[in-house]
PDB file of C-alpha atoms in Angstrom:
ATOM      1  CA  THR A1033       0.000   0.000   0.000  1.00  0.00           C
ATOM      2  CA  GLN A1034       1.463   3.316  -1.036  1.00  0.00           C
ATOM      3  CA  LEU A1035       1.783   6.073   1.551  1.00  0.00           C
ATOM      4  CA  LEU A1036       0.265   9.224   0.106  1.00  0.00           C
ATOM      5  CA  GLU A1037       0.036  12.484   2.010  1.00  0.00           C
ATOM      6  CA  GLN A1038      -1.615  15.734   1.046  1.00  0.00           C
ATOM      7  CA  SER A1039      -0.883  18.902   2.968  1.00  0.00           C
ATOM      8  CA  PRO A1040      -2.195  20.993   4.435  1.00  0.00           C
ATOM      9  CA  GLN A1041      -5.532  19.354   5.178  1.00  0.00           C
ATOM     10  CA  PHE A1042      -7.296  22.733   5.347  1.00  0.00           C
ATOM     11  CA  LEU A1043      -6.377  26.148   3.972  1.00  0.00           C
ATOM     12  CA  SER A1044      -8.346  29.369   4.339  1.00  0.00           C
ATOM     13  CA  ILE A1045      -7.088  32.504   2.632  1.00  0.00           C
ATOM     14  CA  GLN A1046      -8.265  35.940   1.530  1.00  0.00           C
ATOM     15  CA  GLU A1047      -9.103  36.661  -2.082  1.00  0.00           C
ATOM     16  CA  GLY A1048      -5.991  37.781  -3.953  1.00  0.00           C
ATOM     17  CA  GLU A1049      -3.519  35.766  -1.881  1.00  0.00           C
ATOM     18  CA  ASN A1050      -1.406  32.921  -3.224  1.00  0.00           C
ATOM     19  CA  LEU A1051      -1.453  29.344  -1.987  1.00  0.00           C
ATOM     20  CA  THR A1052       0.362  26.070  -2.498  1.00  0.00           C
ATOM     21  CA  VAL A1053      -0.812  22.559  -1.690  1.00  0.00           C
ATOM     22  CA  TYR A1054       1.334  19.473  -1.719  1.00  0.00           C
ATOM     23  CA  CYS A1055       1.044  15.800  -2.547  1.00  0.00           C
ATOM     24  CA  ASN A1056       3.868  13.571  -1.298  1.00  0.00           C
ATOM     25  CA  SER A1057       4.576   9.873  -1.433  1.00  0.00           C
ATOM     26  CA  SER A1058       7.350   7.383  -0.825  1.00  0.00           C
ATOM     27  CA  SER A1059       6.554   5.661  -4.139  1.00  0.00           C
ATOM     28  CA  VAL A1060       7.423   6.506  -7.730  1.00  0.00           C
ATOM     29  CA  PHE A1061       4.524   7.023 -10.107  1.00  0.00           C
ATOM     30  CA  SER A1062       4.171   6.968 -13.865  1.00  0.00           C
ATOM     31  CA  SER A1063       1.889  10.009 -13.744  1.00  0.00           C
ATOM     32  CA  LEU A1064      -0.190  12.063 -11.365  1.00  0.00           C
ATOM     33  CA  GLN A1065      -3.553  13.734 -11.679  1.00  0.00           C
ATOM     34  CA  TRP A1066      -5.094  16.651  -9.794  1.00  0.00           C
ATOM     35  CA  TYR A1067      -8.865  16.882  -9.377  1.00  0.00           C
ATOM     36  CA  ARG A1068     -11.024  19.614  -7.859  1.00  0.00           C
ATOM     37  CA  GLN A1069     -14.312  18.848  -6.159  1.00  0.00           C
ATOM     38  CA  GLU A1070     -16.896  21.516  -5.429  1.00  0.00           C
ATOM     39  CA  PRO A1071     -19.553  21.004  -2.737  1.00  0.00           C
ATOM     40  CA  GLY A1072     -22.317  18.639  -3.830  1.00  0.00           C
ATOM     41  CA  GLU A1073     -20.525  17.544  -6.977  1.00  0.00           C
ATOM     42  CA  GLY A1074     -18.122  14.875  -8.135  1.00  0.00           C
ATOM     43  CA  PRO A1075     -14.411  15.587  -8.683  1.00  0.00           C
ATOM     44  CA  VAL A1076     -13.336  17.035 -12.011  1.00  0.00           C
ATOM     45  CA  LEU A1077      -9.921  16.545 -13.584  1.00  0.00           C
ATOM     46  CA  LEU A1078      -7.701  19.633 -13.656  1.00  0.00           C
ATOM     47  CA  VAL A1079      -4.469  18.243 -15.051  1.00  0.00           C
ATOM     48  CA  THR A1080      -2.308  15.172 -15.627  1.00  0.00           C
ATOM     49  CA  VAL A1081       1.467  15.421 -15.244  1.00  0.00           C
ATOM     50  CA  VAL A1082       3.608  12.671 -16.680  1.00  0.00           C
ATOM     51  CA  THR A1083       7.279  13.655 -16.866  1.00  0.00           C
ATOM     52  CA  GLY A1084       9.536  14.217 -13.839  1.00  0.00           C
ATOM     53  CA  GLY A1085      10.069  17.954 -13.375  1.00  0.00           C
ATOM     54  CA  GLU A1086       7.120  18.802 -15.601  1.00  0.00           C
ATOM     55  CA  VAL A1087       5.339  22.101 -15.007  1.00  0.00           C
ATOM     56  CA  LYS A1088       1.855  22.745 -16.371  1.00  0.00           C
ATOM     57  CA  LYS A1089      -0.143  25.945 -16.149  1.00  0.00           C
ATOM     58  CA  LEU A1090      -3.901  26.282 -16.230  1.00  0.00           C
ATOM     59  CA  LYS A1091      -4.721  30.004 -16.030  1.00  0.00           C
ATOM     60  CA  ARG A1092      -3.773  30.940 -12.414  1.00  0.00           C
ATOM     61  CA  LEU A1093      -3.002  27.340 -11.422  1.00  0.00           C
ATOM     62  CA  THR A1094       0.530  25.947 -11.748  1.00  0.00           C
ATOM     63  CA  PHE A1095       1.165  22.232 -11.316  1.00  0.00           C
ATOM     64  CA  GLN A1096       4.567  20.667 -10.845  1.00  0.00           C
ATOM     65  CA  PHE A1097       5.618  17.019 -10.839  1.00  0.00           C
ATOM     66  CA  GLY A1098       8.727  16.287  -8.780  1.00  0.00           C
ATOM     67  CA  ASP A1099      11.924  15.276 -10.550  1.00  0.00           C
ATOM     68  CA  ALA A1100      11.770  11.833  -8.954  1.00  0.00           C
ATOM     69  CA  ARG A1101       8.031  11.498  -9.707  1.00  0.00           C
ATOM     70  CA  LYS A1102       7.222  10.961  -6.028  1.00  0.00           C
ATOM     71  CA  ASP A1103       5.579  14.291  -5.288  1.00  0.00           C
ATOM     72  CA  SER A1104       3.643  17.153  -6.796  1.00  0.00           C
ATOM     73  CA  SER A1105       2.490  20.647  -5.935  1.00  0.00           C
ATOM     74  CA  LEU A1106      -0.334  22.913  -6.980  1.00  0.00           C
ATOM     75  CA  HIS A1107       0.151  26.668  -6.743  1.00  0.00           C
ATOM     76  CA  ILE A1108      -2.704  29.134  -7.160  1.00  0.00           C
ATOM     77  CA  THR A1109      -1.862  32.767  -7.856  1.00  0.00           C
ATOM     78  CA  ALA A1110      -4.252  35.532  -6.785  1.00  0.00           C
ATOM     79  CA  ALA A1111      -6.878  33.111  -5.510  1.00  0.00           C
ATOM     80  CA  GLN A1112     -10.535  33.852  -6.143  1.00  0.00           C
ATOM     81  CA  PRO A1113     -13.664  32.596  -4.344  1.00  0.00           C
ATOM     82  CA  GLY A1114     -14.307  30.351  -7.353  1.00  0.00           C
ATOM     83  CA  ASP A1115     -11.151  28.420  -6.453  1.00  0.00           C
ATOM     84  CA  THR A1116     -12.841  27.171  -3.284  1.00  0.00           C
ATOM     85  CA  GLY A1117     -13.055  23.401  -3.212  1.00  0.00           C
ATOM     86  CA  LEU A1118     -11.419  20.123  -2.287  1.00  0.00           C
ATOM     87  CA  TYR A1119      -8.203  19.471  -4.220  1.00  0.00           C
ATOM     88  CA  LEU A1120      -7.358  15.810  -4.634  1.00  0.00           C
ATOM     89  CA  CYS A1121      -4.180  14.310  -5.993  1.00  0.00           C
ATOM     90  CA  ALA A1122      -4.329  10.938  -7.665  1.00  0.00           C
ATOM     91  CA  PRO A1123      -1.039   9.187  -8.405  1.00  0.00           C
ATOM     92  CA  ARG A1124      -1.041   6.679 -11.218  1.00  0.00           C
ATOM     93  CA  ARG A1125       0.991   3.579 -11.978  1.00  0.00           C
ATOM     94  CA  GLN A1126       1.095   2.003 -15.410  1.00  0.00           C
ATOM     95  CA  ASN A1127      -1.311  -0.952 -15.709  1.00  0.00           C
ATOM     96  CA  ASP A1128      -2.708  -0.261 -12.225  1.00  0.00           C
ATOM     97  CA  TYR A1129      -6.493  -0.431 -12.377  1.00  0.00           C
ATOM     98  CA  LYS A1130      -6.919   0.499  -8.716  1.00  0.00           C
ATOM     99  CA  LEU A1131      -7.091   4.266  -8.979  1.00  0.00           C
ATOM    100  CA  SER A1132      -6.533   5.764  -5.530  1.00  0.00           C
ATOM    101  CA  PHE A1133      -6.703   9.308  -4.226  1.00  0.00           C
ATOM    102  CA  GLY A1134      -5.099  11.335  -1.490  1.00  0.00           C
ATOM    103  CA  ALA A1135      -7.228  12.608   1.401  1.00  0.00           C
ATOM    104  CA  GLY A1136      -7.325  16.051  -0.196  1.00  0.00           C
ATOM    105  CA  THR A1137      -6.820  19.678   0.783  1.00  0.00           C
ATOM    106  CA  THR A1138      -9.907  21.781   1.470  1.00  0.00           C
ATOM    107  CA  VAL A1139      -9.306  25.302   0.185  1.00  0.00           C
ATOM    108  CA  THR A1140     -11.553  28.193   1.169  1.00  0.00           C
ATOM    109  CA  VAL A1141     -11.046  31.578  -0.477  1.00  0.00           C
ATOM    110  CA  ARG A1142     -12.809  34.395   1.368  1.00  0.00           C
ATOM    111  CA  ALA A1143     -14.097  37.381  -0.598  1.00  0.00           C
TER     112      ALA A1143
ATOM    113  CA  ASN B 420     -24.764  14.527 -22.708  1.00  0.00           C
ATOM    114  CA  ALA B 421     -25.558  12.752 -19.432  1.00  0.00           C
ATOM    115  CA  GLY B 422     -22.069  11.327 -18.700  1.00  0.00           C
ATOM    116  CA  VAL B 423     -22.224   9.386 -15.425  1.00  0.00           C
ATOM    117  CA  THR B 424     -25.595   9.201 -13.677  1.00  0.00           C
ATOM    118  CA  GLN B 425     -26.160   7.848 -10.177  1.00  0.00           C
ATOM    119  CA  THR B 426     -29.487   6.880  -8.651  1.00  0.00           C
ATOM    120  CA  PRO B 427     -30.761   7.501  -6.091  1.00  0.00           C
ATOM    121  CA  LYS B 428     -29.170  10.807  -5.040  1.00  0.00           C
ATOM    122  CA  PHE B 429     -30.279  10.458  -1.413  1.00  0.00           C
ATOM    123  CA  ARG B 430     -31.405   7.504   0.689  1.00  0.00           C
ATOM    124  CA  VAL B 431     -32.032   6.825   4.352  1.00  0.00           C
ATOM    125  CA  LEU B 432     -31.887   3.234   5.556  1.00  0.00           C
ATOM    126  CA  LYS B 433     -32.363   1.478   8.833  1.00  0.00           C
ATOM    127  CA  THR B 434     -29.650  -0.837  10.100  1.00  0.00           C
ATOM    128  CA  GLY B 435     -29.980  -4.236   8.462  1.00  0.00           C
ATOM    129  CA  GLN B 436     -31.895  -3.081   5.396  1.00  0.00           C
ATOM    130  CA  SER B 437     -30.559  -3.701   1.917  1.00  0.00           C
ATOM    131  CA  MET B 438     -30.320  -1.438  -1.087  1.00  0.00           C
ATOM    132  CA  THR B 439     -28.704  -1.029  -4.492  1.00  0.00           C
ATOM    133  CA  LEU B 440     -27.075   2.038  -5.977  1.00  0.00           C
ATOM    134  CA  LEU B 441     -27.141   2.254  -9.750  1.00  0.00           C
ATOM    135  CA  CYS B 442     -24.468   3.877 -11.872  1.00  0.00           C
ATOM    136  CA  ALA B 443     -25.029   4.380 -15.590  1.00  0.00           C
ATOM    137  CA  GLN B 444     -22.579   5.844 -18.105  1.00  0.00           C
ATOM    138  CA  ASP B 445     -23.231   6.695 -21.727  1.00  0.00           C
ATOM    139  CA  MET B 446     -19.601   7.185 -22.839  1.00  0.00           C
ATOM    140  CA  ASN B 447     -18.921   3.528 -23.725  1.00  0.00           C
ATOM    141  CA  HIS B 448     -16.185   3.379 -21.076  1.00  0.00           C
ATOM    142  CA  GLU B 449     -14.620   0.047 -20.223  1.00  0.00           C
ATOM    143  CA  TYR B 450     -13.634   0.788 -16.627  1.00  0.00           C
ATOM    144  CA  MET B 451     -16.023   1.703 -13.828  1.00  0.00           C
ATOM    145  CA  TYR B 452     -15.420   2.400 -10.132  1.00  0.00           C
ATOM    146  CA  TRP B 453     -17.307   2.856  -6.869  1.00  0.00           C
ATOM    147  CA  TYR B 454     -15.811   5.100  -4.189  1.00  0.00           C
ATOM    148  CA  ARG B 455     -16.998   6.271  -0.815  1.00  0.00           C
ATOM    149  CA  GLN B 456     -16.116   9.673   0.584  1.00  0.00           C
ATOM    150  CA  ASP B 457     -16.006  10.468   4.275  1.00  0.00           C
ATOM    151  CA  PRO B 458     -14.829  13.697   5.943  1.00  0.00           C
ATOM    152  CA  GLY B 459     -11.046  13.953   6.024  1.00  0.00           C
ATOM    153  CA  MET B 460     -10.527  10.672   4.184  1.00  0.00           C
ATOM    154  CA  GLY B 461     -10.749  11.615   0.535  1.00  0.00           C
ATOM    155  CA  LEU B 462     -12.065   8.984  -1.849  1.00  0.00           C
ATOM    156  CA  ARG B 463     -11.647   5.311  -0.968  1.00  0.00           C
ATOM    157  CA  LEU B 464     -12.101   2.667  -3.630  1.00  0.00           C
ATOM    158  CA  ILE B 465     -14.747   0.040  -2.825  1.00  0.00           C
ATOM    159  CA  HIS B 466     -14.905  -2.100  -5.986  1.00  0.00           C
ATOM    160  CA  TYR B 467     -14.078  -1.640  -9.621  1.00  0.00           C
ATOM    161  CA  SER B 468     -14.661  -3.288 -12.987  1.00  0.00           C
ATOM    162  CA  VAL B 469     -12.448  -3.415 -16.058  1.00  0.00           C
ATOM    163  CA  GLY B 470     -15.158  -4.751 -18.326  1.00  0.00           C
ATOM    164  CA  GLU B 471     -18.598  -6.258 -18.636  1.00  0.00           C
ATOM    165  CA  GLY B 472     -18.931  -9.316 -16.424  1.00  0.00           C
ATOM    166  CA  THR B 473     -15.765  -8.600 -14.392  1.00  0.00           C
ATOM    167  CA  THR B 474     -15.403  -7.036 -10.962  1.00  0.00           C
ATOM    168  CA  ALA B 475     -12.607  -6.711  -8.405  1.00  0.00           C
ATOM    169  CA  LYS B 476     -12.110  -5.556  -4.829  1.00  0.00           C
ATOM    170  CA  GLY B 477     -10.728  -2.160  -3.972  1.00  0.00           C
ATOM    171  CA  GLU B 478      -9.413  -0.806  -0.671  1.00  0.00           C
ATOM    172  CA  VAL B 479     -12.620  -1.089   1.399  1.00  0.00           C
ATOM    173  CA  PRO B 480     -14.821  -3.856  -0.122  1.00  0.00           C
ATOM    174  CA  ASP B 481     -16.272  -5.396   3.048  1.00  0.00           C
ATOM    175  CA  GLY B 482     -20.044  -5.104   3.347  1.00  0.00           C
ATOM    176  CA  TYR B 483     -20.534  -4.316  -0.350  1.00  0.00           C
ATOM    177  CA  ASN B 484     -21.169  -6.314  -3.498  1.00  0.00           C
ATOM    178  CA  VAL B 485     -21.142  -5.199  -7.124  1.00  0.00           C
ATOM    179  CA  SER B 486     -22.271  -6.405 -10.508  1.00  0.00           C
ATOM    180  CA  ARG B 487     -21.490  -5.346 -14.079  1.00  0.00           C
ATOM    181  CA  LEU B 488     -23.964  -7.260 -16.215  1.00  0.00           C
ATOM    182  CA  LYS B 489     -24.054  -4.561 -18.879  1.00  0.00           C
ATOM    183  CA  LYS B 490     -21.136  -2.421 -19.991  1.00  0.00           C
ATOM    184  CA  GLN B 491     -22.938   0.814 -19.251  1.00  0.00           C
ATOM    185  CA  ASN B 492     -24.136  -0.096 -15.741  1.00  0.00           C
ATOM    186  CA  PHE B 493     -22.302  -0.760 -12.477  1.00  0.00           C
ATOM    187  CA  LEU B 494     -24.416  -1.657  -9.444  1.00  0.00           C
ATOM    188  CA  LEU B 495     -23.325  -1.330  -5.817  1.00  0.00           C
ATOM    189  CA  GLY B 496     -25.253  -3.369  -3.277  1.00  0.00           C
ATOM    190  CA  LEU B 497     -25.465  -3.261   0.497  1.00  0.00           C
ATOM    191  CA  GLU B 498     -26.961  -6.526   1.763  1.00  0.00           C
ATOM    192  CA  SER B 499     -27.265  -5.507   5.417  1.00  0.00           C
ATOM    193  CA  ALA B 500     -26.603  -1.827   5.952  1.00  0.00           C
ATOM    194  CA  ALA B 501     -24.636  -0.642   8.983  1.00  0.00           C
ATOM    195  CA  PRO B 502     -24.232   2.890  10.403  1.00  0.00           C
ATOM    196  CA  SER B 503     -20.554   2.744   9.382  1.00  0.00           C
ATOM    197  CA  GLN B 504     -21.726   2.738   5.772  1.00  0.00           C
ATOM    198  CA  THR B 505     -23.196   6.206   6.125  1.00  0.00           C
ATOM    199  CA  SER B 506     -21.266   8.092   3.471  1.00  0.00           C
ATOM    200  CA  VAL B 507     -21.384   9.775   0.101  1.00  0.00           C
ATOM    201  CA  TYR B 508     -20.858   7.287  -2.708  1.00  0.00           C
ATOM    202  CA  PHE B 509     -19.357   8.230  -6.047  1.00  0.00           C
ATOM    203  CA  CYS B 510     -19.303   6.261  -9.236  1.00  0.00           C
ATOM    204  CA  ALA B 511     -16.715   6.982 -11.916  1.00  0.00           C
ATOM    205  CA  SER B 512     -15.797   5.666 -15.328  1.00  0.00           C
ATOM    206  CA  ARG B 513     -12.919   5.972 -17.769  1.00  0.00           C
ATOM    207  CA  PRO B 514     -11.890   4.508 -21.096  1.00  0.00           C
ATOM    208  CA  ALA B 515      -9.537   1.537 -21.235  1.00  0.00           C
ATOM    209  CA  GLY B 516      -5.873   2.203 -21.844  1.00  0.00           C
ATOM    210  CA  GLY B 517      -2.995   3.780 -19.970  1.00  0.00           C
ATOM    211  CA  ALA B 518      -2.976   5.154 -16.471  1.00  0.00           C
ATOM    212  CA  THR B 519      -3.390   8.767 -17.602  1.00  0.00           C
ATOM    213  CA  GLY B 520      -7.028   8.421 -18.584  1.00  0.00           C
ATOM    214  CA  GLU B 521      -9.436  10.916 -17.052  1.00  0.00           C
ATOM    215  CA  LEU B 522     -11.953   9.664 -14.517  1.00  0.00           C
ATOM    216  CA  PHE B 523     -15.477  10.979 -15.026  1.00  0.00           C
ATOM    217  CA  PHE B 524     -17.547  11.115 -11.857  1.00  0.00           C
ATOM    218  CA  GLY B 525     -21.228  11.126 -11.090  1.00  0.00           C
ATOM    219  CA  GLU B 526     -22.725  13.674  -8.709  1.00  0.00           C
ATOM    220  CA  GLY B 527     -22.750  11.317  -5.768  1.00  0.00           C
ATOM    221  CA  SER B 528     -25.333   9.432  -3.709  1.00  0.00           C
ATOM    222  CA  ARG B 529     -25.709  10.386  -0.056  1.00  0.00           C
ATOM    223  CA  LEU B 530     -26.604   7.398   2.087  1.00  0.00           C
ATOM    224  CA  THR B 531     -27.556   7.598   5.752  1.00  0.00           C
ATOM    225  CA  VAL B 532     -27.913   4.440   7.824  1.00  0.00           C
ATOM    226  CA  LEU B 533     -29.751   4.884  11.108  1.00  0.00           C
TER     227      LEU B 533
END
């Protein structure tokens, strides 16, 4: 069983501030996905990172996959209330049908 | 485009009762999954299926059974509900292939067991 940790568990910030959430593991992964879940809805895929050291940007969101493919971070610049939600990381192994998720980071952006 | 549809959306059961949650997807996906979500614990995999007629256990399978008689449907059954099964249940599907495929989720089914 892989050890997967997301931190922090909760994060509350003011609109306009920046934030970073982390996803760490002791295992190496072939890829990693980030999902966002809004209250009352199912998670929705934000991004998939595949290559060690890869950086992907999605508007104000920047995702990075660690060089060793054991960890990842999500940075939000100038957060807005619409960024409020539960951010879940989902590491992936090739040919692994059991798709698991981290416990998530609950982000609240106050107007 | 419906995507992944779960029924029912809400249900209250008494301890010992049985029920079935239905998940239907119209995207012709091979793989389907049932997760439960509890506060502070993210999504935990209950059972999954990699094709019609096949199912397998996930991380927390005890107390649940599943069936995949048709490719588009994945049923989750509780034979004798317990309060510990109070949770929000999510179904998801994805196409066959590599590990980078996107998971598409339903809106969830909130189950309360009294």
